[in-house]
Amino acid sequence: MTASGLIMTAFANRSSRREPATRRPIRPADRVRLLLAACTMAAITLGAGIARAQTTYTWNVSGTGLWTTGSSWTPTRNSPASNDILVINGSTTPTPTLTNVPTQTIGRLRVINNANATLTTTTSAKTVTIGSATPPSLEILAGSTLTLSGSTAIVLSIASGANASISGNMTITGGAHQLLGTTANQIVFNSGAVFTSGASTTSNPFGNSGTANVVTFASGATYTHAAGLDPFGLAAPSAKIVFQTGSTAIFRTNSGYNASGRIVL
């Protein structure tokens, strides 16, 4: 091999040899930054998943159908979640009866577009807890009606942080049905709204313990009492309900009339 060949071979060997990479140790401050970045990404991903999980379901049975049957709702409600929004729309189902109402937590319940909806259940008392902080959690629009019916009680419970705005009609009949709340002024019957404690009702419609002034009948709203225990619920002068000036209370029976210490004539 010539001298020039030796030089070229040595140069090639030198060029193909790689120096080992220098590894810089990760400093504690860098570890903290990496951990915070990972946690932030995880929180964003989880939050997006929760937001996507909330679904609005609309009742689609014109007559009588099972609340618990997934295909009774559009889209099909096979996996109920605690933040589901349930809608009863009178434009598509004007007079539906939803049977077999279960004990369940939902986000919102809306009765709209002149729907006249009836809820019933069987076997034992059931509680539907309505928990969304997005107002109104329970909504009955003007012209719409929600009736809790039958001998087996249904309780609509408005969770802390949620609320109810009722501009239409709500009736309880046939059993110990109730509309309950936990904080003052949480449930409001707006002007034009009517609540009826109807035939064969056996309960204090708004409960008989806990916080006072949970239910407000605004000016122009009406409470009608045909049966059941008194709507005030608590020992005088406290009460579960507030009748604002301009609201109306109608008692069609002496049963449940317990206004002493609350109303001055």
PDB file of C-alpha atoms in Angstrom:
ATOM      1  CA  MET A   1       0.000   0.000   0.000  1.00  0.00           C
ATOM      2  CA  THR A   2       1.346   3.436  -0.856  1.00  0.00           C
ATOM      3  CA  ALA A   3       1.866   6.227   1.654  1.00  0.00           C
ATOM      4  CA  SER A   4      -1.106   8.084   0.253  1.00  0.00           C
ATOM      5  CA  GLY A   5      -3.244   4.944   0.710  1.00  0.00           C
ATOM      6  CA  LEU A   6      -2.212   4.688   4.366  1.00  0.00           C
ATOM      7  CA  ILE A   7      -3.122   8.323   4.928  1.00  0.00           C
ATOM      8  CA  MET A   8      -6.571   7.900   3.300  1.00  0.00           C
ATOM      9  CA  THR A   9      -7.268   4.751   5.332  1.00  0.00           C
ATOM     10  CA  ALA A  10      -6.313   6.443   8.600  1.00  0.00           C
ATOM     11  CA  PHE A  11      -8.465   9.463   7.743  1.00  0.00           C
ATOM     12  CA  ALA A  12     -11.483   7.235   6.908  1.00  0.00           C
ATOM     13  CA  ASN A  13     -11.141   5.281  10.140  1.00  0.00           C
ATOM     14  CA  ARG A  14     -10.903   8.498  12.119  1.00  0.00           C
ATOM     15  CA  SER A  15     -13.995   9.990  10.384  1.00  0.00           C
ATOM     16  CA  SER A  16     -16.163   6.911  11.055  1.00  0.00           C
ATOM     17  CA  ARG A  17     -15.361   6.850  14.764  1.00  0.00           C
ATOM     18  CA  ARG A  18     -18.047   8.665  16.839  1.00  0.00           C
ATOM     19  CA  GLU A  19     -17.282  10.350  20.069  1.00  0.00           C
ATOM     20  CA  PRO A  20     -19.594   9.278  22.936  1.00  0.00           C
ATOM     21  CA  ALA A  21     -22.430  11.758  23.603  1.00  0.00           C
ATOM     22  CA  THR A  22     -22.135  13.860  26.701  1.00  0.00           C
ATOM     23  CA  ARG A  23     -25.106  13.205  29.085  1.00  0.00           C
ATOM     24  CA  ARG A  24     -26.109  16.133  31.206  1.00  0.00           C
ATOM     25  CA  PRO A  25     -27.763  15.128  34.494  1.00  0.00           C
ATOM     26  CA  ILE A  26     -31.397  16.321  34.997  1.00  0.00           C
ATOM     27  CA  ARG A  27     -31.462  18.976  37.651  1.00  0.00           C
ATOM     28  CA  PRO A  28     -34.130  18.897  40.429  1.00  0.00           C
ATOM     29  CA  ALA A  29     -35.736  22.075  39.044  1.00  0.00           C
ATOM     30  CA  ASP A  30     -36.059  20.437  35.628  1.00  0.00           C
ATOM     31  CA  ARG A  31     -37.698  17.377  37.192  1.00  0.00           C
ATOM     32  CA  VAL A  32     -40.302  19.624  38.862  1.00  0.00           C
ATOM     33  CA  ARG A  33     -41.052  21.425  35.587  1.00  0.00           C
ATOM     34  CA  LEU A  34     -41.464  18.125  33.745  1.00  0.00           C
ATOM     35  CA  LEU A  35     -43.799  16.789  36.444  1.00  0.00           C
ATOM     36  CA  LEU A  36     -45.953  19.943  36.382  1.00  0.00           C
ATOM     37  CA  ALA A  37     -46.205  19.792  32.597  1.00  0.00           C
ATOM     38  CA  ALA A  38     -47.302  16.150  32.735  1.00  0.00           C
ATOM     39  CA  CYS A  39     -49.929  16.910  35.386  1.00  0.00           C
ATOM     40  CA  THR A  40     -51.283  19.847  33.364  1.00  0.00           C
ATOM     41  CA  MET A  41     -51.663  17.718  30.250  1.00  0.00           C
ATOM     42  CA  ALA A  42     -53.389  14.983  32.268  1.00  0.00           C
ATOM     43  CA  ALA A  43     -55.834  17.530  33.754  1.00  0.00           C
ATOM     44  CA  ILE A  44     -56.628  18.983  30.315  1.00  0.00           C
ATOM     45  CA  THR A  45     -57.252  15.500  28.926  1.00  0.00           C
ATOM     46  CA  LEU A  46     -59.452  14.523  31.870  1.00  0.00           C
ATOM     47  CA  GLY A  47     -61.430  17.777  31.680  1.00  0.00           C
ATOM     48  CA  ALA A  48     -62.064  17.317  27.980  1.00  0.00           C
ATOM     49  CA  GLY A  49     -63.252  13.775  28.635  1.00  0.00           C
ATOM     50  CA  ILE A  50     -65.691  14.945  31.308  1.00  0.00           C
ATOM     51  CA  ALA A  51     -67.078  17.689  29.074  1.00  0.00           C
ATOM     52  CA  ARG A  52     -67.631  15.233  26.247  1.00  0.00           C
ATOM     53  CA  ALA A  53     -69.330  12.790  28.628  1.00  0.00           C
ATOM     54  CA  GLN A  54     -72.299  15.114  29.294  1.00  0.00           C
ATOM     55  CA  THR A  55     -75.153  14.157  26.982  1.00  0.00           C
ATOM     56  CA  THR A  56     -78.653  15.498  26.355  1.00  0.00           C
ATOM     57  CA  TYR A  57     -81.327  12.794  26.003  1.00  0.00           C
ATOM     58  CA  THR A  58     -84.842  13.537  24.739  1.00  0.00           C
ATOM     59  CA  TRP A  59     -87.816  11.310  25.592  1.00  0.00           C
ATOM     60  CA  ASN A  60     -89.241   9.738  22.409  1.00  0.00           C
ATOM     61  CA  VAL A  61     -92.235   7.602  23.519  1.00  0.00           C
ATOM     62  CA  SER A  62     -95.547   9.286  22.770  1.00  0.00           C
ATOM     63  CA  GLY A  63     -97.607   7.177  25.176  1.00  0.00           C
ATOM     64  CA  THR A  64     -96.309   5.086  28.068  1.00  0.00           C
ATOM     65  CA  GLY A  65     -92.717   3.929  28.251  1.00  0.00           C
ATOM     66  CA  LEU A  66     -90.082   2.776  30.723  1.00  0.00           C
ATOM     67  CA  TRP A  67     -87.680   5.437  31.972  1.00  0.00           C
ATOM     68  CA  THR A  68     -85.061   2.693  32.337  1.00  0.00           C
ATOM     69  CA  THR A  69     -85.261   1.473  28.726  1.00  0.00           C
ATOM     70  CA  GLY A  70     -82.382   2.996  26.790  1.00  0.00           C
ATOM     71  CA  SER A  71     -84.306   3.218  23.531  1.00  0.00           C
ATOM     72  CA  SER A  72     -86.997   5.376  25.194  1.00  0.00           C
ATOM     73  CA  TRP A  73     -84.506   8.226  24.825  1.00  0.00           C
ATOM     74  CA  THR A  74     -82.809   9.836  21.835  1.00  0.00           C
ATOM     75  CA  PRO A  75     -79.946   9.160  21.557  1.00  0.00           C
ATOM     76  CA  THR A  76     -80.222   5.732  23.188  1.00  0.00           C
ATOM     77  CA  ARG A  77     -79.441   6.068  26.896  1.00  0.00           C
ATOM     78  CA  ASN A  78     -77.696   2.782  27.646  1.00  0.00           C
ATOM     79  CA  SER A  79     -75.156   4.189  30.108  1.00  0.00           C
ATOM     80  CA  PRO A  80     -76.826   6.720  32.417  1.00  0.00           C
ATOM     81  CA  ALA A  81     -74.448   9.296  33.883  1.00  0.00           C
ATOM     82  CA  SER A  82     -74.920  11.608  36.851  1.00  0.00           C
ATOM     83  CA  ASN A  83     -74.646  14.711  34.646  1.00  0.00           C
ATOM     84  CA  ASP A  84     -77.108  13.643  31.936  1.00  0.00           C
ATOM     85  CA  ILE A  85     -79.577  16.271  30.733  1.00  0.00           C
ATOM     86  CA  LEU A  86     -83.058  14.762  30.294  1.00  0.00           C
ATOM     87  CA  VAL A  87     -85.621  16.587  28.157  1.00  0.00           C
ATOM     88  CA  ILE A  88     -89.348  15.967  27.777  1.00  0.00           C
ATOM     89  CA  ASN A  89     -90.396  17.945  24.716  1.00  0.00           C
ATOM     90  CA  GLY A  90     -94.099  18.487  24.035  1.00  0.00           C
ATOM     91  CA  SER A  91     -93.408  19.140  20.358  1.00  0.00           C
ATOM     92  CA  THR A  92     -92.611  15.451  19.870  1.00  0.00           C
ATOM     93  CA  THR A  93     -94.246  13.754  22.888  1.00  0.00           C
ATOM     94  CA  PRO A  94     -97.145  15.928  24.095  1.00  0.00           C
ATOM     95  CA  THR A  95     -98.609  13.643  26.832  1.00  0.00           C
ATOM     96  CA  PRO A  96     -96.041  11.009  27.821  1.00  0.00           C
ATOM     97  CA  THR A  97     -96.072   8.785  30.903  1.00  0.00           C
ATOM     98  CA  LEU A  98     -92.632   7.727  32.106  1.00  0.00           C
ATOM     99  CA  THR A  99     -92.897   4.575  34.224  1.00  0.00           C
ATOM    100  CA  ASN A 100     -90.475   2.639  36.428  1.00  0.00           C
ATOM    101  CA  VAL A 101     -88.654   5.805  37.460  1.00  0.00           C
ATOM    102  CA  PRO A 102     -85.517   4.641  39.331  1.00  0.00           C
ATOM    103  CA  THR A 103     -83.429   6.118  42.097  1.00  0.00           C
ATOM    104  CA  GLN A 104     -80.912   8.015  40.023  1.00  0.00           C
ATOM    105  CA  THR A 105     -78.766  11.145  39.901  1.00  0.00           C
ATOM    106  CA  ILE A 106     -78.983  13.304  36.787  1.00  0.00           C
ATOM    107  CA  GLY A 107     -77.688  16.716  35.789  1.00  0.00           C
ATOM    108  CA  ARG A 108     -80.855  18.458  34.611  1.00  0.00           C
ATOM    109  CA  LEU A 109     -84.539  17.720  33.927  1.00  0.00           C
ATOM    110  CA  ARG A 110     -86.345  19.963  31.430  1.00  0.00           C
ATOM    111  CA  VAL A 111     -90.078  19.866  30.597  1.00  0.00           C
ATOM    112  CA  ILE A 112     -90.645  22.119  27.605  1.00  0.00           C
ATOM    113  CA  ASN A 113     -92.919  23.099  24.704  1.00  0.00           C
ATOM    114  CA  ASN A 114     -96.263  22.427  26.437  1.00  0.00           C
ATOM    115  CA  ALA A 115     -95.416  18.847  27.424  1.00  0.00           C
ATOM    116  CA  ASN A 116     -97.859  17.271  29.903  1.00  0.00           C
ATOM    117  CA  ALA A 117     -95.638  14.595  31.439  1.00  0.00           C
ATOM    118  CA  THR A 118     -96.411  12.067  34.179  1.00  0.00           C
ATOM    119  CA  LEU A 119     -93.830  10.155  36.221  1.00  0.00           C
ATOM    120  CA  THR A 120     -94.676   6.916  38.051  1.00  0.00           C
ATOM    121  CA  THR A 121     -92.715   4.154  39.729  1.00  0.00           C
ATOM    122  CA  THR A 122     -93.237   0.769  41.394  1.00  0.00           C
ATOM    123  CA  THR A 123     -92.157  -1.418  44.304  1.00  0.00           C
ATOM    124  CA  SER A 124     -90.633   1.203  46.633  1.00  0.00           C
ATOM    125  CA  ALA A 125     -90.073   4.941  46.915  1.00  0.00           C
ATOM    126  CA  LYS A 126     -87.539   6.355  44.472  1.00  0.00           C
ATOM    127  CA  THR A 127     -85.461   9.537  44.577  1.00  0.00           C
ATOM    128  CA  VAL A 128     -84.294  11.374  41.471  1.00  0.00           C
ATOM    129  CA  THR A 129     -81.507  13.739  42.511  1.00  0.00           C
ATOM    130  CA  ILE A 130     -80.954  16.685  40.177  1.00  0.00           C
ATOM    131  CA  GLY A 131     -77.464  18.023  40.637  1.00  0.00           C
ATOM    132  CA  SER A 132     -76.214  20.294  37.856  1.00  0.00           C
ATOM    133  CA  ALA A 133     -74.959  23.717  38.884  1.00  0.00           C
ATOM    134  CA  THR A 134     -75.961  25.007  35.429  1.00  0.00           C
ATOM    135  CA  PRO A 135     -79.270  26.806  35.989  1.00  0.00           C
ATOM    136  CA  PRO A 136     -82.000  25.831  35.938  1.00  0.00           C
ATOM    137  CA  SER A 137     -81.366  22.254  37.046  1.00  0.00           C
ATOM    138  CA  LEU A 138     -85.092  21.498  37.123  1.00  0.00           C
ATOM    139  CA  GLU A 139     -87.003  23.489  34.528  1.00  0.00           C
ATOM    140  CA  ILE A 140     -90.726  23.414  33.748  1.00  0.00           C
ATOM    141  CA  LEU A 141     -91.556  26.029  31.141  1.00  0.00           C
ATOM    142  CA  ALA A 142     -94.814  27.978  30.959  1.00  0.00           C
ATOM    143  CA  GLY A 143     -97.525  25.831  29.381  1.00  0.00           C
ATOM    144  CA  SER A 144     -95.839  22.572  30.448  1.00  0.00           C
ATOM    145  CA  THR A 145     -96.869  20.259  33.296  1.00  0.00           C
ATOM    146  CA  LEU A 146     -95.014  17.682  35.361  1.00  0.00           C
ATOM    147  CA  THR A 147     -97.062  15.258  37.493  1.00  0.00           C
ATOM    148  CA  LEU A 148     -95.725  12.797  40.060  1.00  0.00           C
ATOM    149  CA  SER A 149     -98.448  10.149  40.260  1.00  0.00           C
ATOM    150  CA  GLY A 150     -99.296   6.818  41.856  1.00  0.00           C
ATOM    151  CA  SER A 151     -99.211   5.223  45.283  1.00  0.00           C
ATOM    152  CA  THR A 152     -95.433   4.657  45.246  1.00  0.00           C
ATOM    153  CA  ALA A 153     -93.578   7.844  46.097  1.00  0.00           C
ATOM    154  CA  ILE A 154     -91.236   9.727  43.808  1.00  0.00           C
ATOM    155  CA  VAL A 155     -89.010  12.380  45.349  1.00  0.00           C
ATOM    156  CA  LEU A 156     -87.373  15.015  43.184  1.00  0.00           C
ATOM    157  CA  SER A 157     -84.407  16.211  45.220  1.00  0.00           C
ATOM    158  CA  ILE A 158     -82.554  19.366  44.177  1.00  0.00           C
ATOM    159  CA  ALA A 159     -78.952  18.910  45.287  1.00  0.00           C
ATOM    160  CA  SER A 160     -76.852  21.596  46.935  1.00  0.00           C
ATOM    161  CA  GLY A 161     -75.602  24.009  44.281  1.00  0.00           C
ATOM    162  CA  ALA A 162     -78.473  23.171  41.920  1.00  0.00           C
ATOM    163  CA  ASN A 163     -81.822  24.960  41.593  1.00  0.00           C
ATOM    164  CA  ALA A 164     -85.320  24.781  40.148  1.00  0.00           C
ATOM    165  CA  SER A 165     -87.190  27.332  38.054  1.00  0.00           C
ATOM    166  CA  ILE A 166     -90.845  26.495  37.455  1.00  0.00           C
ATOM    167  CA  SER A 167     -93.035  28.636  35.231  1.00  0.00           C
ATOM    168  CA  GLY A 168     -95.544  25.925  34.302  1.00  0.00           C
ATOM    169  CA  ASN A 169     -97.504  23.479  36.459  1.00  0.00           C
ATOM    170  CA  MET A 170     -96.388  20.789  38.865  1.00  0.00           C
ATOM    171  CA  THR A 171     -98.785  18.330  40.526  1.00  0.00           C
ATOM    172  CA  ILE A 172     -98.337  15.527  43.037  1.00  0.00           C
ATOM    173  CA  THR A 173    -101.143  13.000  43.420  1.00  0.00           C
ATOM    174  CA  GLY A 174    -101.842   9.544  44.798  1.00  0.00           C
ATOM    175  CA  GLY A 175     -98.976   9.130  47.263  1.00  0.00           C
ATOM    176  CA  ALA A 176     -96.177  10.652  49.337  1.00  0.00           C
ATOM    177  CA  HIS A 177     -94.472  12.483  46.487  1.00  0.00           C
ATOM    178  CA  GLN A 178     -92.203  15.418  47.278  1.00  0.00           C
ATOM    179  CA  LEU A 179     -90.115  18.206  45.785  1.00  0.00           C
ATOM    180  CA  LEU A 180     -87.158  18.806  48.115  1.00  0.00           C
ATOM    181  CA  GLY A 181     -84.278  21.254  48.332  1.00  0.00           C
ATOM    182  CA  THR A 182     -81.436  22.004  50.722  1.00  0.00           C
ATOM    183  CA  THR A 183     -80.851  25.769  50.651  1.00  0.00           C
ATOM    184  CA  ALA A 184     -82.996  28.886  50.920  1.00  0.00           C
ATOM    185  CA  ASN A 185     -84.669  30.172  47.742  1.00  0.00           C
ATOM    186  CA  GLN A 186     -83.402  27.130  45.812  1.00  0.00           C
ATOM    187  CA  ILE A 187     -86.792  26.308  44.226  1.00  0.00           C
ATOM    188  CA  VAL A 188     -88.756  29.152  42.655  1.00  0.00           C
ATOM    189  CA  PHE A 189     -92.289  29.081  41.284  1.00  0.00           C
ATOM    190  CA  ASN A 190     -92.380  32.048  38.946  1.00  0.00           C
ATOM    191  CA  SER A 191     -95.347  34.223  38.059  1.00  0.00           C
ATOM    192  CA  GLY A 192     -98.018  32.073  36.406  1.00  0.00           C
ATOM    193  CA  ALA A 193     -96.719  28.809  37.890  1.00  0.00           C
ATOM    194  CA  VAL A 194     -99.085  26.504  39.790  1.00  0.00           C
ATOM    195  CA  PHE A 195     -98.194  23.758  42.263  1.00  0.00           C
ATOM    196  CA  THR A 196    -101.004  21.366  43.259  1.00  0.00           C
ATOM    197  CA  SER A 197    -100.976  18.924  46.147  1.00  0.00           C
ATOM    198  CA  GLY A 198    -103.677  16.736  44.635  1.00  0.00           C
ATOM    199  CA  ALA A 199    -106.025  13.901  45.563  1.00  0.00           C
ATOM    200  CA  SER A 200    -104.708  11.148  47.843  1.00  0.00           C
ATOM    201  CA  THR A 201    -101.431  12.962  48.493  1.00  0.00           C
ATOM    202  CA  THR A 202    -100.064  11.912  51.898  1.00  0.00           C
ATOM    203  CA  SER A 203     -96.891  13.973  52.343  1.00  0.00           C
ATOM    204  CA  ASN A 204     -95.593  17.383  53.281  1.00  0.00           C
ATOM    205  CA  PRO A 205     -94.937  18.273  49.647  1.00  0.00           C
ATOM    206  CA  PHE A 206     -91.725  20.203  50.368  1.00  0.00           C
ATOM    207  CA  GLY A 207     -90.507  18.126  53.318  1.00  0.00           C
ATOM    208  CA  ASN A 208     -90.700  18.603  57.086  1.00  0.00           C
ATOM    209  CA  SER A 209     -87.094  19.068  58.222  1.00  0.00           C
ATOM    210  CA  GLY A 210     -83.944  20.976  57.377  1.00  0.00           C
ATOM    211  CA  THR A 211     -83.522  24.475  55.997  1.00  0.00           C
ATOM    212  CA  ALA A 212     -86.381  26.974  56.004  1.00  0.00           C
ATOM    213  CA  ASN A 213     -87.538  29.091  53.040  1.00  0.00           C
ATOM    214  CA  VAL A 214     -86.343  26.598  50.418  1.00  0.00           C
ATOM    215  CA  VAL A 215     -89.363  27.122  48.141  1.00  0.00           C
ATOM    216  CA  THR A 216     -90.469  30.562  46.964  1.00  0.00           C
ATOM    217  CA  PHE A 217     -93.822  31.365  45.386  1.00  0.00           C
ATOM    218  CA  ALA A 218     -93.170  34.600  43.549  1.00  0.00           C
ATOM    219  CA  SER A 219     -95.829  37.207  42.871  1.00  0.00           C
ATOM    220  CA  GLY A 220     -98.350  35.686  40.463  1.00  0.00           C
ATOM    221  CA  ALA A 221     -97.582  32.058  41.442  1.00  0.00           C
ATOM    222  CA  THR A 222    -100.230  29.808  43.021  1.00  0.00           C
ATOM    223  CA  TYR A 223    -100.187  26.960  45.543  1.00  0.00           C
ATOM    224  CA  THR A 224    -103.325  24.758  45.536  1.00  0.00           C
ATOM    225  CA  HIS A 225    -103.940  22.265  48.334  1.00  0.00           C
ATOM    226  CA  ALA A 226    -106.508  19.503  47.795  1.00  0.00           C
ATOM    227  CA  ALA A 227    -105.004  16.812  50.050  1.00  0.00           C
ATOM    228  CA  GLY A 228    -101.923  15.887  52.024  1.00  0.00           C
ATOM    229  CA  LEU A 229    -100.006  17.332  54.937  1.00  0.00           C
ATOM    230  CA  ASP A 230     -99.302  21.035  55.257  1.00  0.00           C
ATOM    231  CA  PRO A 231     -96.843  22.660  52.861  1.00  0.00           C
ATOM    232  CA  PHE A 232     -95.115  24.658  55.588  1.00  0.00           C
ATOM    233  CA  GLY A 233     -93.415  21.573  57.006  1.00  0.00           C
ATOM    234  CA  LEU A 234     -91.641  23.204  59.971  1.00  0.00           C
ATOM    235  CA  ALA A 235     -92.798  24.433  63.370  1.00  0.00           C
ATOM    236  CA  ALA A 236     -94.139  28.005  63.243  1.00  0.00           C
ATOM    237  CA  PRO A 237     -92.982  30.615  62.608  1.00  0.00           C
ATOM    238  CA  SER A 238     -90.515  28.755  60.347  1.00  0.00           C
ATOM    239  CA  ALA A 239     -91.654  27.232  57.062  1.00  0.00           C
ATOM    240  CA  LYS A 240     -90.239  25.415  54.053  1.00  0.00           C
ATOM    241  CA  ILE A 241     -92.047  27.872  51.764  1.00  0.00           C
ATOM    242  CA  VAL A 242     -92.266  31.616  51.285  1.00  0.00           C
ATOM    243  CA  PHE A 243     -95.339  33.275  49.772  1.00  0.00           C
ATOM    244  CA  GLN A 244     -94.253  36.586  48.339  1.00  0.00           C
ATOM    245  CA  THR A 245     -96.672  39.482  48.093  1.00  0.00           C
ATOM    246  CA  GLY A 246     -98.980  38.861  45.139  1.00  0.00           C
ATOM    247  CA  SER A 247     -98.776  35.052  45.298  1.00  0.00           C
ATOM    248  CA  THR A 248    -101.830  32.919  46.122  1.00  0.00           C
ATOM    249  CA  ALA A 249    -102.446  29.952  48.418  1.00  0.00           C
ATOM    250  CA  ILE A 250    -105.706  28.014  47.939  1.00  0.00           C
ATOM    251  CA  PHE A 251    -106.788  25.376  50.468  1.00  0.00           C
ATOM    252  CA  ARG A 252    -109.707  23.223  49.356  1.00  0.00           C
ATOM    253  CA  THR A 253    -109.668  21.125  52.529  1.00  0.00           C
ATOM    254  CA  ASN A 254    -109.003  21.714  56.217  1.00  0.00           C
ATOM    255  CA  SER A 255    -106.464  18.891  56.119  1.00  0.00           C
ATOM    256  CA  GLY A 256    -103.036  20.435  55.835  1.00  0.00           C
ATOM    257  CA  TYR A 257    -104.160  23.964  56.653  1.00  0.00           C
ATOM    258  CA  ASN A 258    -101.685  25.080  59.300  1.00  0.00           C
ATOM    259  CA  ALA A 259    -101.112  28.780  58.778  1.00  0.00           C
ATOM    260  CA  SER A 260    -101.180  29.779  62.464  1.00  0.00           C
ATOM    261  CA  GLY A 261     -98.205  31.990  63.256  1.00  0.00           C
ATOM    262  CA  ARG A 262     -97.346  32.420  59.591  1.00  0.00           C
ATOM    263  CA  ILE A 263    -100.157  34.408  57.952  1.00  0.00           C
ATOM    264  CA  VAL A 264    -101.786  37.514  59.444  1.00  0.00           C
ATOM    265  CA  LEU A 265    -105.275  38.301  58.074  1.00  0.00           C
TER     266      LEU A 265
END
